[in-house]
PDB file of C-alpha atoms in Angstrom:
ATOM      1  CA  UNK A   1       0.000   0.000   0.000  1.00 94.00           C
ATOM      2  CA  UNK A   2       1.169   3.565  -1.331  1.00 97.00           C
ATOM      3  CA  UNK A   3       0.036   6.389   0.867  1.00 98.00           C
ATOM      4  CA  UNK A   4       0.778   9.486  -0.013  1.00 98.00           C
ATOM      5  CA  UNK A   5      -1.408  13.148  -0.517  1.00 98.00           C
ATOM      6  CA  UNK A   6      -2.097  14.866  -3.633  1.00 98.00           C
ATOM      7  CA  UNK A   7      -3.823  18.196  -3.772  1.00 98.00           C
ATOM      8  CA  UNK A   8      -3.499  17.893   0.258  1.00 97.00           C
ATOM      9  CA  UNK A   9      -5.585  15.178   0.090  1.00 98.00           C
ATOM     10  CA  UNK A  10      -4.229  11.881   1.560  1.00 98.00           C
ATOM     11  CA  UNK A  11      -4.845   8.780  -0.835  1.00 98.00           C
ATOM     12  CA  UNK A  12      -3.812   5.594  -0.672  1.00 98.00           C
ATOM     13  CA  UNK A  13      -2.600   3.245  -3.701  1.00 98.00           C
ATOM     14  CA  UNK A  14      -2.523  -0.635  -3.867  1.00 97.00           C
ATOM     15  CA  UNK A  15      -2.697  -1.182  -7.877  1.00 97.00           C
ATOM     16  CA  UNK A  16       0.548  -1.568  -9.961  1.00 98.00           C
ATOM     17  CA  UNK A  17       3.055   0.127  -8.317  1.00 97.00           C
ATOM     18  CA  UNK A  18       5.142   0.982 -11.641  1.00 98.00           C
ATOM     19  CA  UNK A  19       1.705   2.771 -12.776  1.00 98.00           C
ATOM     20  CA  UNK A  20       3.058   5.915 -14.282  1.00 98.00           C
ATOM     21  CA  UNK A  21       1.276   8.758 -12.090  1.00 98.00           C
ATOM     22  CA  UNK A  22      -0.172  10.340 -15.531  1.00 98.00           C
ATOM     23  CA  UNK A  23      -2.587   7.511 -15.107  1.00 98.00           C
ATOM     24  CA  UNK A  24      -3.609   7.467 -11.565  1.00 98.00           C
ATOM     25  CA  UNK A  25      -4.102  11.486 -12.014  1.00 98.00           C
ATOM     26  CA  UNK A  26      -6.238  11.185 -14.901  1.00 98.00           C
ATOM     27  CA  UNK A  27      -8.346   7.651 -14.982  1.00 97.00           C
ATOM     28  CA  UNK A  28      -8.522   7.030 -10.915  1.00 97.00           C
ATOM     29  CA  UNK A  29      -8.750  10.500  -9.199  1.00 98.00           C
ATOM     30  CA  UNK A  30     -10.302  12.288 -12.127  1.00 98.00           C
ATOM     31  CA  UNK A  31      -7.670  14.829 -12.448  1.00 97.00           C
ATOM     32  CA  UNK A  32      -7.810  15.162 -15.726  1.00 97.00           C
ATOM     33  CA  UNK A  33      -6.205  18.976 -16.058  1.00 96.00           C
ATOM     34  CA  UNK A  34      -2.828  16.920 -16.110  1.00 97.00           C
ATOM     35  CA  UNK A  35      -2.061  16.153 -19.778  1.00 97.00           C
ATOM     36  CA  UNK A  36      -1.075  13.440 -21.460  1.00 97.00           C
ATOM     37  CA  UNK A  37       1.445  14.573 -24.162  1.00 96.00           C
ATOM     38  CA  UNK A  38       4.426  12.390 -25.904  1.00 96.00           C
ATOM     39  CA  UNK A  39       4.297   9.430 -22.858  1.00 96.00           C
ATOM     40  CA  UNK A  40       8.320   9.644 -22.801  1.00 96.00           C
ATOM     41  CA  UNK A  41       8.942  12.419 -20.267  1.00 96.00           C
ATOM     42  CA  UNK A  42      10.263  14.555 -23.820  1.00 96.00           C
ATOM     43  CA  UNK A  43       7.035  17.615 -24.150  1.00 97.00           C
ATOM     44  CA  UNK A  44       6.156  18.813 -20.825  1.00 97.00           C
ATOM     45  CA  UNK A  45       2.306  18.226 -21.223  1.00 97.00           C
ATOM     46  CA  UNK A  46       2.183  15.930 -17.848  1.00 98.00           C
ATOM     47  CA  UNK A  47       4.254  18.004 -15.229  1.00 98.00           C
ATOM     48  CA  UNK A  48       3.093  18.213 -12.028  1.00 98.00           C
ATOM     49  CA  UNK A  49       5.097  19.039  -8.161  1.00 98.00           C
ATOM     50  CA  UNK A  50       6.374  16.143  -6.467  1.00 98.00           C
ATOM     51  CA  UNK A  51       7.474  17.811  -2.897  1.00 98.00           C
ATOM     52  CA  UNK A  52       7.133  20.809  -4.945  1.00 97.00           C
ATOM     53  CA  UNK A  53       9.503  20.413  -7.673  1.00 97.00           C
ATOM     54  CA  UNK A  54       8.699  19.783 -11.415  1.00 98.00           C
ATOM     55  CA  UNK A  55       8.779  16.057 -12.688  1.00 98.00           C
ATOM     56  CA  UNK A  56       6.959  14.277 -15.211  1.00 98.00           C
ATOM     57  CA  UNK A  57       4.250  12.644 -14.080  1.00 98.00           C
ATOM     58  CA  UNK A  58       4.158   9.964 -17.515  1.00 98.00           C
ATOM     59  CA  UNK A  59       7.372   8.729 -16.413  1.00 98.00           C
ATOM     60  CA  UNK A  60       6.731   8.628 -12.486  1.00 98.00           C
ATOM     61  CA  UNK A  61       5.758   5.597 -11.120  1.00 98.00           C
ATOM     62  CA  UNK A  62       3.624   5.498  -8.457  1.00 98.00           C
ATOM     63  CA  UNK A  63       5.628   3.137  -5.954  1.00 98.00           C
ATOM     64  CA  UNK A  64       8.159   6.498  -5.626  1.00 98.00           C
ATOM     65  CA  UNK A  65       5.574   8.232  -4.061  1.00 98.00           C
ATOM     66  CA  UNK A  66       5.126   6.852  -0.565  1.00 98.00           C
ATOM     67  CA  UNK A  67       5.113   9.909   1.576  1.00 98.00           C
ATOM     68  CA  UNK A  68       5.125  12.361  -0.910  1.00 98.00           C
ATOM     69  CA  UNK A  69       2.651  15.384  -2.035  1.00 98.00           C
ATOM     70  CA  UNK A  70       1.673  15.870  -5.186  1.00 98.00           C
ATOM     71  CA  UNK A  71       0.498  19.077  -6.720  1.00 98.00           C
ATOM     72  CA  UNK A  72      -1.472  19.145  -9.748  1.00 98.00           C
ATOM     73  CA  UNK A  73      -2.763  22.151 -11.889  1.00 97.00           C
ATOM     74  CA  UNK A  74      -5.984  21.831  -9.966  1.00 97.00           C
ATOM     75  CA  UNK A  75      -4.173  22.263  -6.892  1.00 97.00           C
ATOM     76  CA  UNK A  76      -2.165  24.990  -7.823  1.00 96.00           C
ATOM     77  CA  UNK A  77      -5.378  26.975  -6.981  1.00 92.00           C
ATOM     78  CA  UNK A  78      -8.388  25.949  -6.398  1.00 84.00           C
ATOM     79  CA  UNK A  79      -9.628  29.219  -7.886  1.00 91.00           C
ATOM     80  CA  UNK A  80      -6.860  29.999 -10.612  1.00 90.00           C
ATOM     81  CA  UNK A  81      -5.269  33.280  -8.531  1.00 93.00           C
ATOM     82  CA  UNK A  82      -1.548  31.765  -8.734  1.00 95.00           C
ATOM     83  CA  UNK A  83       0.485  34.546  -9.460  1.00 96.00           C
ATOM     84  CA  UNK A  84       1.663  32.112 -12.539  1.00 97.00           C
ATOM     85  CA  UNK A  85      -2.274  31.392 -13.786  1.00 96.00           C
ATOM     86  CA  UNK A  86      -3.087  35.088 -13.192  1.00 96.00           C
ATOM     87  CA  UNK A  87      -0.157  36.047 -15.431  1.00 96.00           C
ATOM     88  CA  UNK A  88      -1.259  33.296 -17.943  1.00 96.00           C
ATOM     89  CA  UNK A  89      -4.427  35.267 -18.655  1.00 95.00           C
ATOM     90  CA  UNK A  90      -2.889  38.682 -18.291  1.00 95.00           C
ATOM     91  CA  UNK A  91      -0.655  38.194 -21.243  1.00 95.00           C
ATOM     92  CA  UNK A  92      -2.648  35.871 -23.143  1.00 94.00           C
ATOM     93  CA  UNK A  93      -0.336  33.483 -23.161  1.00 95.00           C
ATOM     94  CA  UNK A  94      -2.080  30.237 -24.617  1.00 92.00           C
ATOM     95  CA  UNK A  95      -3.408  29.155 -28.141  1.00 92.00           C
ATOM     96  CA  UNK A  96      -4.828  25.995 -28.161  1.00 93.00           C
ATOM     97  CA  UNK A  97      -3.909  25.462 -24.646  1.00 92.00           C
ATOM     98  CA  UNK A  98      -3.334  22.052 -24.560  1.00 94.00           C
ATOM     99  CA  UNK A  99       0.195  22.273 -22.856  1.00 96.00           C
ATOM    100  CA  UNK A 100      -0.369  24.949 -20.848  1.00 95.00           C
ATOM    101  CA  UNK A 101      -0.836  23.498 -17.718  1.00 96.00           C
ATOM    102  CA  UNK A 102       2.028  21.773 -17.650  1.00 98.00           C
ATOM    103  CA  UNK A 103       4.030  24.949 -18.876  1.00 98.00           C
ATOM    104  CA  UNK A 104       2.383  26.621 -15.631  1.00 98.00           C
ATOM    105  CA  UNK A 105       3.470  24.031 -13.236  1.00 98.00           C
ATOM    106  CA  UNK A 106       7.159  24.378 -14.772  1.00 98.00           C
ATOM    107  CA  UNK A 107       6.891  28.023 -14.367  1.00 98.00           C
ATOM    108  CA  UNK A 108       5.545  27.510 -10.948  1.00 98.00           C
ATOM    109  CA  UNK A 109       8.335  25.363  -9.656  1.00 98.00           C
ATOM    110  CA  UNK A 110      11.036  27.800 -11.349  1.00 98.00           C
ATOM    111  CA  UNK A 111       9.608  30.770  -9.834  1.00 98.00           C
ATOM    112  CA  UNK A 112       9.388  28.866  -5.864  1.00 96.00           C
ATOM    113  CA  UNK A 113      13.199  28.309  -6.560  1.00 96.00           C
ATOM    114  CA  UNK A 114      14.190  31.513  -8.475  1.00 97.00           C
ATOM    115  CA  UNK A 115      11.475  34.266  -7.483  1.00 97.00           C
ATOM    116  CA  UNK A 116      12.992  36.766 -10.081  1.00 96.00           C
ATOM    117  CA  UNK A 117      14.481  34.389 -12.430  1.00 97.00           C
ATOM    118  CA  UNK A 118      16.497  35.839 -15.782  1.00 96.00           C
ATOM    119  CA  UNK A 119      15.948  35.025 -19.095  1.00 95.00           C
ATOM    120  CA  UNK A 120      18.075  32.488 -19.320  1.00 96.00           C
ATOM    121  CA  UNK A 121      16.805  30.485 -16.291  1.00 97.00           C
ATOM    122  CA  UNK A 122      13.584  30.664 -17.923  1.00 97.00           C
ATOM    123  CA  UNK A 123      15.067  29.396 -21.261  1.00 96.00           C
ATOM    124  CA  UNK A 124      16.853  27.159 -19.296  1.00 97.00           C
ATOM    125  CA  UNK A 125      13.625  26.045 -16.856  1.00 97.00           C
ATOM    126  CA  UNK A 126      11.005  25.867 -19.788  1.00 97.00           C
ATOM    127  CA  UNK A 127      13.015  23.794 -22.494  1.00 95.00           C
ATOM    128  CA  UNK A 128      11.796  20.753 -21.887  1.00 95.00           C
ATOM    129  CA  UNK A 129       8.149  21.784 -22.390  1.00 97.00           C
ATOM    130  CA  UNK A 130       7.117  22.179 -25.675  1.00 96.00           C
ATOM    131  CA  UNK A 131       4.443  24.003 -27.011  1.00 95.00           C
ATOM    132  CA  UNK A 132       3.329  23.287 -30.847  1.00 93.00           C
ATOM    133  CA  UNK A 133       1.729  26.456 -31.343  1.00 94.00           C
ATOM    134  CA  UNK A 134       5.054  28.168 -30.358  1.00 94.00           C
ATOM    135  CA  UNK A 135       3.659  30.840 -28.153  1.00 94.00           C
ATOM    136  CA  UNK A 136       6.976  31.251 -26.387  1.00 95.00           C
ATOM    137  CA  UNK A 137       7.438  34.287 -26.216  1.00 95.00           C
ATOM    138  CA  UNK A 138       3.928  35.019 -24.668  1.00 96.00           C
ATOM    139  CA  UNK A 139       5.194  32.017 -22.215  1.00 97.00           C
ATOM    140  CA  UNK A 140       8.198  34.011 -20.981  1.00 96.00           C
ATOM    141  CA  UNK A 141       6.405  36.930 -20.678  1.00 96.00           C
ATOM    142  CA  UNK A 142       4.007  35.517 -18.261  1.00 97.00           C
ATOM    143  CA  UNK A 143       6.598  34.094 -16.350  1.00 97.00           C
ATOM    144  CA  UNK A 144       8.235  37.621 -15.770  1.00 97.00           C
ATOM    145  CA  UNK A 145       4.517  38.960 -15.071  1.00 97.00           C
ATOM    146  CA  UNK A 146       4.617  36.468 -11.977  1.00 97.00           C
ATOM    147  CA  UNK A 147       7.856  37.236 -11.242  1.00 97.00           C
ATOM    148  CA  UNK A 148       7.354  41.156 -10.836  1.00 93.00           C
ATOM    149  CA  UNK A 149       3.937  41.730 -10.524  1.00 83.00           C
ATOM    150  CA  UNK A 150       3.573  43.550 -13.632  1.00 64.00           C
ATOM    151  CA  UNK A 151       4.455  43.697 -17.626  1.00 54.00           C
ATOM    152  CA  UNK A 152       7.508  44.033 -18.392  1.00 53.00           C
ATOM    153  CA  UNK A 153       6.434  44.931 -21.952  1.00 51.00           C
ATOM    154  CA  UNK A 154       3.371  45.790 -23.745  1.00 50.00           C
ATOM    155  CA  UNK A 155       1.321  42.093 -24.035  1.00 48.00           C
ATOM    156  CA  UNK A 156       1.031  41.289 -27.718  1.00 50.00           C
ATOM    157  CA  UNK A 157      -2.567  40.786 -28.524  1.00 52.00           C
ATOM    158  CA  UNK A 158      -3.777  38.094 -31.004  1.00 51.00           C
ATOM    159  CA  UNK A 159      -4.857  39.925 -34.445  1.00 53.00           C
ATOM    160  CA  UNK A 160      -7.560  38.503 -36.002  1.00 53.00           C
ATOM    161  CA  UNK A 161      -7.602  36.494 -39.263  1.00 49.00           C
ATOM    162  CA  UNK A 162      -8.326  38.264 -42.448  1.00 45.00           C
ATOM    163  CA  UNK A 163     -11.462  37.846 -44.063  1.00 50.00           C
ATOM    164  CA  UNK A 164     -11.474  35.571 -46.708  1.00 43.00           C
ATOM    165  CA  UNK A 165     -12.463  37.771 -50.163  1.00 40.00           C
ATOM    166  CA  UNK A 166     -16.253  36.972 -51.265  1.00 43.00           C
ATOM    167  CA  UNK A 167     -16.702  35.310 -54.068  1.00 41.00           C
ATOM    168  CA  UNK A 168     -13.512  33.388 -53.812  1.00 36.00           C
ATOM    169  CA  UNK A 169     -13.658  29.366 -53.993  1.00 36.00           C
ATOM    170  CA  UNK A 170     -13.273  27.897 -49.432  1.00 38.00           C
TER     171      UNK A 170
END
């Protein structure tokens, strides 16, 4: 029997014990803001805080968890007022969104770490979370919203897609 807490909630664990986490999160606990990305620890879409640092919850098996907390995105804040989340929305930083949550939780754990953290440490923090619709930049911005409390540049704002000529062959 695993015990350990996540959200602050104690739980207790007797299946496979080299169940990646991913799994527990999403199919037994209903967590499902955790993504499921490339399965191989390589995009980022699955991190969540183990003890409060950043780990990959596709490739961590549940018997390492005995005694441990886990955070998820859901825990993060139960109403979305992380300085992190707040500078999410303040900067517009997702597209599709699908990694997003897991780019939060890496931001999260880099900014508990290194409150005012320089570009590189973000470059260096963030690389292993990839985001196909490449809204990097928007990424690091938000990061350095969290970290200071305010812009550090004007937010760009999405522009909207031309309208297709009438007439023309869609």
């Amino acid at each position: 029997m695993i015990t350990f807490k996540v959200n602050g909630v104690a739980r207790k664990f007797d299946g496979d014990p080299e169940m990646p986490l991913l799994w527990y999160l999403r199919d037994e606990i209903e967590l499902t803001g955790t993504k499921y990305g490339c399965g191989e620890g390589l995009c980022g879409a699955c991190t969540v805080h183990v003890n409060g640092a950043a780990v990959r919850s596709c490739q961590t098996q549940m018997q390492s968890l005995a005694g441990k907390a886990v955070t998820t995105i859901e825990g993060l804040s139960a109403t979305g007022t992380h300085p992190v989340q707040q500078a999410w929305k303040q900067v517009n930083a997702p597209q599709c969104g699908y990694c997003q949550t897991g780019q939060i939780m890496q931001a999260a754990a880099l900014l508990k770490t290194k409150p005012k953290p320089t570009d590189a440490d973000i470059d260096a923090a963030m690389k292993g979370n990839i985001c196909r619709c490449g809204t990097y930049q928007r990424i690091r911005e938000a990061i350095k919203v969290a970290a200071n409390g305010k812009p550090t540049a004007p937010a760009a704002k999405p522009t909207a897609a031309p309208k297709a000529a009438k007439g023309g062959a869609e």
